[in-house]
mmCIF file of C-alpha atoms in Angstrom:
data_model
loop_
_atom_site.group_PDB
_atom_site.id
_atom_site.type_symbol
_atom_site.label_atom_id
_atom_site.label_comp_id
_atom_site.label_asym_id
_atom_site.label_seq_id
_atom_site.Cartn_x
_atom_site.Cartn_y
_atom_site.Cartn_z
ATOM 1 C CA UNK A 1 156.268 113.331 60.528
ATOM 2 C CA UNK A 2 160.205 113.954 60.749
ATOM 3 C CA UNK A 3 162.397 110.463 60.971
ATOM 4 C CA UNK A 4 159.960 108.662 59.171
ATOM 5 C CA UNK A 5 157.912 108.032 62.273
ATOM 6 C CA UNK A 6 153.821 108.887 61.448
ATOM 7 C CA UNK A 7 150.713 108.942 63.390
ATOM 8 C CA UNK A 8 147.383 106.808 62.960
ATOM 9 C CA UNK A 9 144.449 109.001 61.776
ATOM 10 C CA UNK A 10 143.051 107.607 65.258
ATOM 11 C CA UNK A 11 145.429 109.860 67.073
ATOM 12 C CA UNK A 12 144.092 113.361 65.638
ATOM 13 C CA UNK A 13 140.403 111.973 65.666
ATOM 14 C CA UNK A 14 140.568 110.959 69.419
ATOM 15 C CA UNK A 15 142.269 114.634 70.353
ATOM 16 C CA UNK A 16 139.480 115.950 68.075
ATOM 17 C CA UNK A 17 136.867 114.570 70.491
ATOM 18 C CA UNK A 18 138.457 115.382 73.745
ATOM 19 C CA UNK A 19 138.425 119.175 72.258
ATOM 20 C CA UNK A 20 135.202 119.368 71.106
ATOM 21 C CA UNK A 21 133.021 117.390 72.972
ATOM 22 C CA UNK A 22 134.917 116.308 76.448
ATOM 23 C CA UNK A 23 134.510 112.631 75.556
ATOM 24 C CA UNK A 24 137.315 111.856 78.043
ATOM 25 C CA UNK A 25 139.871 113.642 80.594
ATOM 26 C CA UNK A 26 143.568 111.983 78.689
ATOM 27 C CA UNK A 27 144.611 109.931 76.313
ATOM 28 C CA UNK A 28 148.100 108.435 76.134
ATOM 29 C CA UNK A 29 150.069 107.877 73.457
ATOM 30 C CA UNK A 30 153.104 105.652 72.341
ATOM 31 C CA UNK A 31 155.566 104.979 69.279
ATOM 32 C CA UNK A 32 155.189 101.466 68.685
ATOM 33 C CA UNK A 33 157.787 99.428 66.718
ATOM 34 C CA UNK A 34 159.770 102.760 66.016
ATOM 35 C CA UNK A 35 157.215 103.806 62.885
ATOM 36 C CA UNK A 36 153.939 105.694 63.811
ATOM 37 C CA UNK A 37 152.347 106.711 66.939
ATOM 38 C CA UNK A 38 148.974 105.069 68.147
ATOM 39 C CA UNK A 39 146.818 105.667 71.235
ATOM 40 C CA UNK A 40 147.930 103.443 73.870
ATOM 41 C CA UNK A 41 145.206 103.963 76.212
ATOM 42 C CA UNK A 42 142.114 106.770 76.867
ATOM 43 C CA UNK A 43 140.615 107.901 80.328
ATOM 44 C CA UNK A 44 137.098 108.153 81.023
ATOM 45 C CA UNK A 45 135.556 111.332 81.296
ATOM 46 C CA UNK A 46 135.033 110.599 85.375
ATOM 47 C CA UNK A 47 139.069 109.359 85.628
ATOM 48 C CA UNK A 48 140.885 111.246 88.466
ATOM 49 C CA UNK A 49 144.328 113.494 88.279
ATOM 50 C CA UNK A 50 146.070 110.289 90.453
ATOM 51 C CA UNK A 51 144.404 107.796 87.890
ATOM 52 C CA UNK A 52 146.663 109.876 84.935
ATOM 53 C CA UNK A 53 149.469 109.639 87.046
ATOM 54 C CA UNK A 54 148.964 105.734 87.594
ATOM 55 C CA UNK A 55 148.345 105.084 83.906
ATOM 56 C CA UNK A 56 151.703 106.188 82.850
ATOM 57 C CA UNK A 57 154.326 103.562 82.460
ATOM 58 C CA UNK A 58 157.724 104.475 84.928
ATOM 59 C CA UNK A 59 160.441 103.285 82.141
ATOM 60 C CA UNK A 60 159.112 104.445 79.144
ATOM 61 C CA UNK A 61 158.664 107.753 77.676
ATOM 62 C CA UNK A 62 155.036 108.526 76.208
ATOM 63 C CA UNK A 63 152.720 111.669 74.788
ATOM 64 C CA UNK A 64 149.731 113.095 76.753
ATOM 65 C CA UNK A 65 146.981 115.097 76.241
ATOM 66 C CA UNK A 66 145.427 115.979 79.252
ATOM 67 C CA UNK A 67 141.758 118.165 79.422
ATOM 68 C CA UNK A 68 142.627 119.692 82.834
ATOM 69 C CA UNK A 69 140.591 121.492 85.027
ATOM 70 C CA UNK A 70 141.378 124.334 87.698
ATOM 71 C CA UNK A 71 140.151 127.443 89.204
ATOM 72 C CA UNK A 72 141.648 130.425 87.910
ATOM 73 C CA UNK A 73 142.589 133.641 90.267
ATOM 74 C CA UNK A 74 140.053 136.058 88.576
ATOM 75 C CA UNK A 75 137.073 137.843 91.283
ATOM 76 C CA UNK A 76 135.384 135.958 90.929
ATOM 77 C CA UNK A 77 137.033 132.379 90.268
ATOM 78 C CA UNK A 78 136.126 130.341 87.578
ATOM 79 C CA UNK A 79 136.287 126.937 86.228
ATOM 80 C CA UNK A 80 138.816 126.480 83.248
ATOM 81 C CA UNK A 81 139.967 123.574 81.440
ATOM 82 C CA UNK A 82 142.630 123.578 79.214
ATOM 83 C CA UNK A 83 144.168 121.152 76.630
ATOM 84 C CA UNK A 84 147.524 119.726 77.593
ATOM 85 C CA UNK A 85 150.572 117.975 76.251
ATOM 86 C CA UNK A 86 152.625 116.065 78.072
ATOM 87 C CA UNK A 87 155.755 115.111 76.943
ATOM 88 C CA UNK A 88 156.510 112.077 79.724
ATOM 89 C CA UNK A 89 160.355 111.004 79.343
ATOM 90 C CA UNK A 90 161.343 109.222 82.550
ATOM 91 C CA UNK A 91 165.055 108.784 83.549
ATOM 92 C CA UNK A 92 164.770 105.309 83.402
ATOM 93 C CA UNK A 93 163.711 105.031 79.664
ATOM 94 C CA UNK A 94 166.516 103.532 77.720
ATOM 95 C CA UNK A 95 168.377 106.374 75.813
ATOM 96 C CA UNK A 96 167.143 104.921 72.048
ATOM 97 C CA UNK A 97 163.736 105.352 73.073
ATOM 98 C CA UNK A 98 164.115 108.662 74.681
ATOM 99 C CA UNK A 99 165.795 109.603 71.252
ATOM 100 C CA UNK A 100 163.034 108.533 69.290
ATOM 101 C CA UNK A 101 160.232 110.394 71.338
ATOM 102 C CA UNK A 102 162.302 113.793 71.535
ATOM 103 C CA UNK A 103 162.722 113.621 67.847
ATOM 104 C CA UNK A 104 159.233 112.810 66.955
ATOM 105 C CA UNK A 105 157.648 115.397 69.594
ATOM 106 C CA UNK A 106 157.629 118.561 67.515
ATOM 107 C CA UNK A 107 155.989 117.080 64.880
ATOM 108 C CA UNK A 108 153.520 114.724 66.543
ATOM 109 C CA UNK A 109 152.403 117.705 68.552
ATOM 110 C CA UNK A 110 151.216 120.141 65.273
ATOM 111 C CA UNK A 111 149.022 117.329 64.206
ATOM 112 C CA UNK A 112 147.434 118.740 67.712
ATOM 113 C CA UNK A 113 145.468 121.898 67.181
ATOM 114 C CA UNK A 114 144.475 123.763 70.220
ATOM 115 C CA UNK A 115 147.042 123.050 73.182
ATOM 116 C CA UNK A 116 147.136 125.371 75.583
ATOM 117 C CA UNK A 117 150.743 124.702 77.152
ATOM 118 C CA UNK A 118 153.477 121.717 76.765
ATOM 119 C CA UNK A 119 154.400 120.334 80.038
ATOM 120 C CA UNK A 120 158.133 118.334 80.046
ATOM 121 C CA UNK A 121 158.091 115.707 82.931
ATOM 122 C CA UNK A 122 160.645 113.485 83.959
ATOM 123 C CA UNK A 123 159.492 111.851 87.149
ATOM 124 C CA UNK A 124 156.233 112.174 88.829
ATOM 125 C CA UNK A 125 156.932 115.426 91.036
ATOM 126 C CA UNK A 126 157.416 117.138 87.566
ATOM 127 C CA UNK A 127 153.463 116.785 87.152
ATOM 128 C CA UNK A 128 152.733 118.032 90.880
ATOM 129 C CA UNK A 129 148.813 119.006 90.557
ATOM 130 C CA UNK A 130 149.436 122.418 92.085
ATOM 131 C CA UNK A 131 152.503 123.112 89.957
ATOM 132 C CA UNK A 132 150.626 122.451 87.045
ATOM 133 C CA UNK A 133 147.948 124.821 88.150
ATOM 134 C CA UNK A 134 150.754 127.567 88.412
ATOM 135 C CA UNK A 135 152.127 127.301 85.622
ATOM 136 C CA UNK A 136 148.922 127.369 83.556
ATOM 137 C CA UNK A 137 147.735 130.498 85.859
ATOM 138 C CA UNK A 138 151.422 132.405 85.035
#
């Protein structure tokens, strides 16, 4: 990965799983010590959209892959669930850390085969349900 910042084999294996067999609805990632990326923490399969939202930290920045579900605008509606990234990089994350994320992003996230969009959020209204929902349906 670029700046000398790598990812634990657990990282790609875990994504595998929530691509291929729905073993859970997210799994958030973090850059620890400033050298590899590791899975900070996985939600079960049954975790709610507000459970995501409570799970990430408000001062740090983080990675997300989310397996999210919606009803598209077809006739007639279906389910859908898509893969996606989540680039989380709140204001109040000190500027070295936000550096280190941004930097590491691109890279991190082509380890990832199969998102379906990459969401940037800064504060919690970026990753308004409904929003997310429109912008997957446009």
């Amino acid at each position: 990965m670029e700046a000398g910042i790598g990812a634990t084999d657990a990282c790609v294996s875990e994504f595998n799983k929530i691509k291929m067999s729905k073993s859970s609805r997210y799994i958030i990632y973090h850059i620890v010590d400033k050298r590899q990326v590791e899975i900070e923490s996985i939600g079960e399969r049954t975790a709610s959209y507000e459970d995501f939202l409570k799970a990430l930290p408000r001062t740090s920045p983080r990675y997300v892959v989310y397996d999210f579900n919606y009803t598209t605008n077809e006739v007639p509606p279906r389910e859908v669930e898509k893969l996606l990234f989540v680039y989380w990089c709140p204001d109040e994350a000190e500027v070295k850390e936000k550096m280190v994320y941004a930097t590491t992003k691109e890279s991190f996230k082509k380890k990832l085969v199969g998102l379906a969009k990459d969401i940037q959020a800064k504060d919690i209204g970026d990753l308004d349900h409904k929003s997310l929902i429109d912008a997957l349906r446009g």
